[in-house]
Amino acid sequence: MVLHSIASAFPDARFSQSEVWEIISQSPALEGLGRRGRRILRSVLSGDSGVATRHFALQPPGLFALDAQGLNEAFENEAPLLASRALTGALARAGLDPAGLDALFLCTCTGYLCPGVTSHVAEGIGLRPDAVLHDVTGLGCGAALPTMHAAACFLAAHPEATVAVVAVEVSSAAFFLCDEPGVAVSACLFGDGASASIWRKNGPPGSWHASRFQSLHLPADREKIRFVNHAGRLRNKLDRTIPSLAASAVARLFDNDWEPPDQIIAHSGGRDVIEALEAALPPFRMDETRHVLRHHGNMSSPSVLVALEHRLAASRANDRRLWLTAFGAGFAAYACDLDLR
């Protein structure tokens, strides 16, 4: 399938890591933390985590301090708005009206709605009543690429269609504070954002074609990285071995027998994850991935597509092949090729 446009969207409010610490230090939620949780928060937010700024849809005093009901309501309010902003931008760049869209594929993991976020987006931007809506949940940070794969399968069956792929996460609608390391680290690294892209089966010469979708599932490592339900809230589990686990899985997907890409565009899991990926896949330096982490934090599923948008915006004349990879809960890793033809 052929990429016709891509656009990202972020909440207007942007915070430095020091500002996040100031918000947390004034939050009543801090009072419930022990010494361990406070130490993790202060250390990561004041250290070199690879993150400089993040965007949040939620604002103080609710940020980090909402109960389960408040978090659920925040996701329901904010996720459709953020997804719609990204999709409206991608449609404008493709020169399309919403009525020209035949299908919408959308992934998220930071909240749950039934009907899904696509229903709210379709209503908000005015999709046709017969447009296909497809919500993907439960795939975590790696979800954007299998969602693209689902869109590619749809286009194979409907070659005249125009489809959108949206990845949206409101990580701040999953934030709460406790002494669990995964929860504390998540509060220090994750941010909110969305990416939308428009795809067709074919395109003019000089278009980017997505193909060779791959996946790898390692359920034996499921408990190392996942959301678990904690009194109605999403508690993130993050094992110390995630950087090496991610690097090993991505290296298994990377086939050295084929022509190497000009660049690897990866999900920006964290500083240590990026360093592990680079060590496993020399000589690639994942500058776009680092850029996304520094300016937006780990946005979960949109991260890899925001990094792709950054690479494409740079208009590198020599780029002919990019290799996209994302990974997360499952443990699962995904990849695909993007070739200029």
Coordinates of N, CA, C and O in Angstrom, one line a residue, residues 73-200:
E73 N -12.9 8.9 32.3 CA -13.6 10.0 31.7 C -12.7 10.9 30.9 O -13.0 11.4 29.8
A74 N -11.4 11.0 31.4 CA -10.5 11.9 30.7 C -10.1 11.2 29.4 O -10.0 11.9 28.4
F75 N -9.9 9.9 29.4 CA -9.6 9.2 28.1 C -10.7 9.4 27.1 O -10.5 9.7 25.9
E76 N -12.0 9.2 27.6 CA -13.1 9.3 26.7 C -13.2 10.7 26.1 O -13.6 10.9 24.9
N77 N -12.9 11.7 26.9 CA -13.0 13.1 26.4 C -11.8 13.4 25.5 O -12.0 14.1 24.4
E78 N -10.6 13.0 25.8 CA -9.4 13.5 25.1 C -9.0 12.7 23.9 O -8.4 13.2 23.0
A79 N -9.1 11.4 24.0 CA -8.6 10.5 22.9 C -9.2 10.8 21.5 O -8.5 11.0 20.5
P80 N -10.6 11.0 21.5 CA -11.2 11.3 20.2 C -10.7 12.7 19.6 O -10.6 12.9 18.4
L81 N -10.6 13.7 20.5 CA -10.2 15.0 20.1 C -8.8 14.9 19.5 O -8.5 15.5 18.5
L82 N -7.8 14.2 20.2 CA -6.5 14.2 19.7 C -6.4 13.4 18.4 O -5.7 13.8 17.5
A83 N -7.1 12.3 18.3 CA -7.1 11.5 17.1 C -7.7 12.3 15.9 O -7.2 12.3 14.8
S84 N -8.7 13.0 16.2 CA -9.4 13.8 15.2 C -8.5 14.9 14.6 O -8.4 15.2 13.4
R85 N -7.7 15.6 15.5 CA -6.8 16.6 15.1 C -5.7 16.0 14.2 O -5.4 16.6 13.1
A86 N -5.2 14.9 14.5 CA -4.2 14.3 13.6 C -4.8 13.9 12.3 O -4.2 14.1 11.2
L87 N -6.0 13.2 12.3 CA -6.6 12.8 11.1 C -7.0 14.0 10.2 O -6.8 13.9 9.0
T88 N -7.5 15.0 10.8 CA -7.8 16.2 10.0 C -6.6 16.8 9.3 O -6.7 17.2 8.1
G89 N -5.5 16.8 10.0 CA -4.2 17.2 9.4 C -3.8 16.3 8.2 O -3.3 16.8 7.2
A90 N -3.9 15.0 8.4 CA -3.5 14.1 7.4 C -4.4 14.2 6.2 O -3.9 14.2 5.0
L91 N -5.7 14.4 6.4 CA -6.6 14.5 5.3 C -6.3 15.8 4.5 O -6.4 15.8 3.3
A92 N -6.0 16.9 5.2 CA -5.7 18.1 4.5 C -4.5 18.0 3.7 O -4.4 18.5 2.5
R93 N -3.5 17.3 4.2 CA -2.2 17.2 3.4 C -2.4 16.3 2.2 O -1.7 16.4 1.2
A94 N -3.4 15.4 2.3 CA -3.7 14.5 1.1 C -4.7 15.2 0.2 O -5.0 14.6 -0.9
G95 N -5.2 16.4 0.5 CA -6.2 17.1 -0.3 C -7.6 16.4 -0.3 O -8.3 16.4 -1.3
L96 N -7.9 15.8 0.8 CA -9.2 15.0 0.9 C -10.1 15.6 1.9 O -9.7 16.2 2.9
D97 N -11.4 15.5 1.6 CA -12.5 15.7 2.6 C -12.7 14.5 3.4 O -12.5 13.3 2.9
P98 N -13.2 14.6 4.6 CA -13.5 13.4 5.4 C -14.5 12.4 4.6 O -14.3 11.2 4.8
A99 N -15.4 12.9 3.8 CA -16.3 12.0 3.0 C -15.5 11.2 2.0 O -16.1 10.2 1.6
G100 N -14.3 11.5 1.7 CA -13.5 10.7 0.8 C -12.9 9.5 1.4 O -12.2 8.7 0.7
L101 N -13.0 9.3 2.7 CA -12.4 8.2 3.5 C -13.3 7.0 3.5 O -14.5 7.1 3.9
D102 N -12.8 5.8 3.1 CA -13.6 4.6 3.1 C -13.5 3.8 4.3 O -14.3 3.0 4.6
A103 N -12.4 3.9 5.0 CA -12.1 3.1 6.2 C -11.2 3.8 7.2 O -10.3 4.5 6.8
L104 N -11.4 3.6 8.5 CA -10.6 4.2 9.5 C -10.1 3.0 10.5 O -11.0 2.4 11.1
F105 N -8.8 2.9 10.5 CA -8.2 1.9 11.4 C -7.5 2.7 12.5 O -6.7 3.5 12.2
L106 N -7.8 2.4 13.8 CA -7.3 3.2 14.9 C -6.8 2.3 16.0 O -7.6 1.3 16.4
C107 N -5.7 2.5 16.6 CA -5.1 1.7 17.7 C -4.9 2.6 18.9 O -4.6 3.8 18.8
T108 N -5.1 2.1 20.1 CA -4.8 2.7 21.3 C -4.7 1.7 22.4 O -5.2 0.6 22.3
C109 N -4.0 2.0 23.5 CA -4.0 1.1 24.6 C -4.1 1.8 26.0 O -4.2 1.2 27.0
T110 N -4.2 3.1 26.0 CA -4.2 3.9 27.2 C -5.6 4.1 27.8 O -5.8 4.9 28.8
G111 N -6.6 3.5 27.2 CA -8.0 3.6 27.7 C -8.9 2.7 26.9 O -8.4 2.1 25.8
Y112 N -10.1 2.6 27.3 CA -11.0 1.6 26.6 C -12.4 2.3 26.4 O -13.0 2.9 27.4
L113 N -12.9 2.2 25.2 CA -14.3 2.7 24.9 C -15.0 1.7 24.1 O -14.4 1.0 23.3
C114 N -16.3 1.6 24.3 CA -17.1 0.7 23.5 C -18.5 1.4 23.3 O -19.2 1.6 24.2
P115 N -18.8 1.8 22.0 CA -18.0 1.6 20.8 C -16.7 2.4 20.9 O -16.5 3.3 21.8
G116 N -15.8 2.0 20.1 CA -14.4 2.5 20.2 C -14.2 3.9 19.8 O -15.1 4.7 19.4
V117 N -12.9 4.4 19.9 CA -12.6 5.7 19.6 C -13.0 6.1 18.1 O -13.3 7.2 17.9
T118 N -13.0 5.1 17.2 CA -13.3 5.4 15.8 C -14.7 6.0 15.7 O -15.0 6.8 14.9
S119 N -15.6 5.5 16.5 CA -17.0 5.9 16.5 C -17.1 7.4 16.8 O -17.8 8.2 16.1
H120 N -16.4 7.8 17.8 CA -16.4 9.2 18.2 C -15.7 10.1 17.2 O -16.1 11.2 16.9
V121 N -14.6 9.6 16.6 CA -13.8 10.4 15.6 C -14.7 10.5 14.3 O -14.8 11.6 13.7
A122 N -15.4 9.4 13.9 CA -16.2 9.4 12.7 C -17.3 10.5 12.9 O -17.6 11.2 11.9
E123 N -17.9 10.5 14.0 CA -19.0 11.5 14.3 C -18.4 13.0 14.3 O -19.0 13.9 13.7
G124 N -17.2 13.1 14.9 CA -16.7 14.4 15.1 C -16.2 15.1 13.8 O -16.4 16.3 13.6
I125 N -15.6 14.3 12.9 CA -15.1 14.9 11.7 C -16.0 14.7 10.5 O -15.7 15.2 9.4
G126 N -17.1 13.9 10.6 CA -18.0 13.7 9.5 C -17.7 12.7 8.5 O -17.8 12.9 7.3
L127 N -17.3 11.5 9.0 CA -17.1 10.4 8.0 C -18.4 9.9 7.5 O -19.5 10.0 8.2
R128 N -18.4 9.3 6.4 CA -19.7 8.7 5.8 C -20.2 7.6 6.7 O -19.4 6.9 7.3
P129 N -21.5 7.4 6.8 CA -22.1 6.4 7.6 C -21.6 5.0 7.2 O -21.6 4.0 8.0
D130 N -21.3 4.8 5.9 CA -20.8 3.5 5.5 C -19.3 3.3 5.5 O -18.8 2.2 5.1
A131 N -18.6 4.2 6.1 CA -17.1 4.0 6.2 C -16.9 2.9 7.2 O -17.5 2.8 8.3
V132 N -15.9 2.1 6.9 CA -15.6 1.0 7.8 C -14.8 1.5 9.0 O -13.8 2.2 8.8
L133 N -15.2 1.1 10.2 CA -14.5 1.5 11.4 C -13.9 0.3 12.1 O -14.6 -0.7 12.3
H134 N -12.6 0.4 12.4 CA -11.9 -0.8 12.9 C -11.0 -0.3 14.1 O -10.0 0.4 13.9
D135 N -11.3 -0.7 15.3 CA -10.5 -0.4 16.5 C -9.6 -1.5 16.9 O -10.0 -2.7 17.0
V136 N -8.4 -1.2 17.1 CA -7.4 -2.2 17.6 C -6.9 -1.8 19.0 O -6.5 -0.7 19.3
T137 N -7.1 -2.8 19.9 CA -6.7 -2.5 21.3 C -5.9 -3.7 21.8 O -5.9 -4.8 21.2
G138 N -5.1 -3.5 22.9 CA -4.4 -4.6 23.5 C -3.0 -4.9 23.0 O -2.4 -5.8 23.4
L139 N -2.6 -4.1 22.0 CA -1.2 -4.4 21.4 C -0.2 -3.5 21.9 O 1.0 -3.6 21.5
G140 N -0.5 -2.5 22.8 CA 0.5 -1.7 23.5 C 1.3 -0.8 22.5 O 0.8 -0.4 21.5
C141 N 2.6 -0.6 22.9 CA 3.4 0.3 22.2 C 3.7 0.0 20.7 O 4.0 0.8 19.9
G142 N 3.6 -1.3 20.4 CA 3.9 -1.8 19.1 C 2.7 -1.7 18.1 O 2.8 -2.1 16.9
A143 N 1.5 -1.2 18.5 CA 0.3 -1.4 17.8 C 0.2 -0.7 16.4 O -0.6 -1.2 15.6
A144 N 1.0 0.3 16.2 CA 0.8 1.1 14.9 C 1.1 0.2 13.7 O 0.4 0.3 12.7
L145 N 2.1 -0.7 13.8 CA 2.5 -1.5 12.6 C 1.5 -2.6 12.3 O 1.1 -2.8 11.1
P146 N 1.0 -3.4 13.3 CA -0.1 -4.3 12.9 C -1.4 -3.6 12.5 O -2.1 -4.2 11.7
T147 N -1.6 -2.4 13.0 CA -2.8 -1.7 12.5 C -2.6 -1.3 11.0 O -3.5 -1.4 10.2
M148 N -1.4 -0.9 10.7 CA -1.1 -0.7 9.3 C -1.3 -1.9 8.4 O -1.8 -1.9 7.3
H149 N -0.8 -3.1 9.0 CA -1.0 -4.3 8.3 C -2.5 -4.6 8.0 O -2.8 -5.1 6.9
A150 N -3.3 -4.4 9.0 CA -4.7 -4.6 8.8 C -5.3 -3.7 7.7 O -6.1 -4.1 6.9
A151 N -4.8 -2.5 7.7 CA -5.2 -1.6 6.6 C -4.8 -2.1 5.2 O -5.5 -2.0 4.2
A152 N -3.5 -2.6 5.2 CA -3.0 -3.2 3.9 C -3.9 -4.4 3.5 O -4.1 -4.5 2.2
C153 N -4.3 -5.2 4.4 CA -5.2 -6.3 4.0 C -6.5 -5.8 3.5 O -7.1 -6.4 2.5
F154 N -7.1 -4.8 4.1 CA -8.3 -4.2 3.6 C -8.1 -3.7 2.2 O -9.0 -3.9 1.3
L155 N -7.0 -3.0 1.9 CA -6.8 -2.4 0.6 C -6.6 -3.5 -0.4 O -6.9 -3.4 -1.6
A156 N -6.0 -4.7 0.0 CA -5.9 -5.8 -1.0 C -7.3 -6.3 -1.4 O -7.4 -6.7 -2.6
A157 N -8.2 -6.2 -0.5 CA -9.6 -6.7 -0.8 C -10.4 -5.6 -1.5 O -11.4 -5.9 -2.2
H158 N -10.0 -4.3 -1.2 CA -10.8 -3.1 -1.8 C -9.8 -2.2 -2.4 O -9.5 -1.1 -1.8
P159 N -9.2 -2.5 -3.6 CA -8.1 -1.8 -4.2 C -8.4 -0.3 -4.5 O -7.5 0.4 -4.8
E160 N -9.7 0.0 -4.6 CA -10.1 1.4 -5.0 C -10.3 2.3 -3.7 O -10.6 3.5 -3.8
A161 N -10.1 1.7 -2.5 CA -10.5 2.4 -1.3 C -9.3 3.4 -0.9 O -8.2 3.3 -1.3
T162 N -9.7 4.3 0.0 CA -8.8 5.2 0.7 C -9.0 5.0 2.2 O -10.1 5.0 2.6
V163 N -7.9 4.7 2.9 CA -8.0 4.4 4.3 C -7.1 5.3 5.1 O -6.1 5.8 4.6
A164 N -7.5 5.4 6.4 CA -6.6 6.1 7.3 C -6.2 5.2 8.4 O -7.0 4.3 8.9
V165 N -5.0 5.4 8.9 CA -4.5 4.7 10.1 C -4.1 5.7 11.1 O -3.4 6.6 10.8
V166 N -4.7 5.6 12.3 CA -4.5 6.5 13.4 C -4.0 5.7 14.6 O -4.5 4.7 15.0
A167 N -2.9 6.2 15.2 CA -2.5 5.7 16.5 C -2.6 6.9 17.5 O -2.1 8.0 17.2
V168 N -3.3 6.7 18.6 CA -3.5 7.8 19.5 C -3.4 7.2 21.0 O -3.9 6.1 21.3
E169 N -2.6 8.0 21.8 CA -2.5 7.6 23.2 C -2.6 8.8 24.1 O -1.9 9.8 23.8
V170 N -3.4 8.7 25.1 CA -3.5 9.7 26.1 C -2.9 9.0 27.4 O -3.6 8.6 28.3
S171 N -1.5 9.0 27.4 CA -0.9 8.4 28.5 C -1.2 9.0 29.9 O -1.2 8.4 30.9
S172 N -1.4 10.4 29.8 CA -1.8 11.1 31.1 C -3.1 10.6 31.6 O -3.4 10.8 32.8
A173 N -3.9 9.9 30.8 CA -5.2 9.4 31.3 C -5.0 8.0 31.9 O -5.9 7.3 32.3
A174 N -3.7 7.6 32.0 CA -3.4 6.3 32.7 C -2.4 6.6 33.8 O -1.9 5.6 34.5
F175 N -2.1 7.8 34.1 CA -1.1 8.2 35.1 C -1.7 8.1 36.5 O -2.8 8.7 36.8
F176 N -1.1 7.5 37.4 CA -1.3 7.6 38.9 C 0.0 7.3 39.5 O 0.9 6.8 38.9
L177 N 0.1 7.6 40.8 CA 1.4 7.4 41.5 C 1.3 6.3 42.6 O 0.3 6.3 43.3
C178 N 2.2 5.4 42.5 CA 2.4 4.4 43.6 C 3.9 4.0 43.6 O 4.7 4.5 42.8
D179 N 4.2 3.2 44.5 CA 5.6 2.8 44.7 C 6.1 1.7 43.7 O 7.3 1.4 43.7
E180 N 5.2 1.2 42.9 CA 5.6 0.2 41.9 C 6.6 0.9 40.9 O 6.3 1.9 40.3
P181 N 7.8 0.3 40.7 CA 8.7 0.9 39.8 C 8.2 1.2 38.4 O 8.4 2.3 37.8
G182 N 7.4 0.3 37.8 CA 6.9 0.5 36.5 C 5.9 1.7 36.4 O 5.9 2.5 35.4
V183 N 5.1 1.9 37.5 CA 4.2 3.0 37.5 C 5.0 4.3 37.6 O 4.7 5.3 37.0
A184 N 6.0 4.3 38.5 CA 6.7 5.5 38.7 C 7.5 5.9 37.5 O 7.5 7.1 37.1
V185 N 8.2 5.0 36.9 CA 9.0 5.2 35.7 C 8.0 5.7 34.5 O 8.4 6.6 33.8
S186 N 6.9 5.1 34.4 CA 5.9 5.5 33.4 C 5.5 7.0 33.5 O 5.4 7.7 32.6
A187 N 5.3 7.4 34.8 CA 5.0 8.8 35.0 C 6.1 9.8 34.6 O 5.9 10.9 34.4
C188 N 7.3 9.2 34.5 CA 8.5 10.1 34.1 C 8.8 10.1 32.7 O 9.5 10.9 32.2
L189 N 8.3 9.1 31.9 CA 8.7 8.9 30.5 C 7.6 9.1 29.5 O 7.9 9.4 28.3
F190 N 6.4 8.8 29.8 CA 5.4 8.7 28.8 C 4.7 10.1 28.5 O 4.6 10.9 29.5
G191 N 4.3 10.3 27.3 CA 3.6 11.5 26.9 C 2.4 11.2 26.0 O 2.2 10.0 25.6
D192 N 1.6 12.2 25.7 CA 0.4 12.1 24.9 C 0.7 12.5 23.4 O 1.4 13.5 23.2
G193 N 0.1 11.8 22.5 CA 0.2 12.2 21.1 C -0.6 11.3 20.2 O -1.2 10.3 20.6
A194 N -0.7 11.7 18.9 CA -1.4 10.9 17.9 C -0.7 11.1 16.6 O -0.1 12.2 16.3
S195 N -0.8 10.1 15.7 CA -0.3 10.1 14.4 C -1.4 9.6 13.4 O -2.0 8.6 13.8
A196 N -1.6 10.2 12.3 CA -2.6 9.8 11.3 C -1.9 9.7 10.0 O -1.1 10.6 9.6
S197 N -2.2 8.7 9.2 CA -1.7 8.6 7.8 C -2.8 8.1 6.9 O -3.7 7.4 7.3
I198 N -2.7 8.5 5.6 CA -3.6 8.2 4.6 C -3.0 7.3 3.6 O -1.8 7.5 3.1
W199 N -3.7 6.1 3.3 CA -3.1 5.1 2.4 C -4.1 4.7 1.3 O -5.3 4.7 1.5
R200 N -3.5 4.4 0.2 CA -4.2 3.8 -0.9 C -3.5 2.6 -1.5 O -2.3 2.4 -1.2

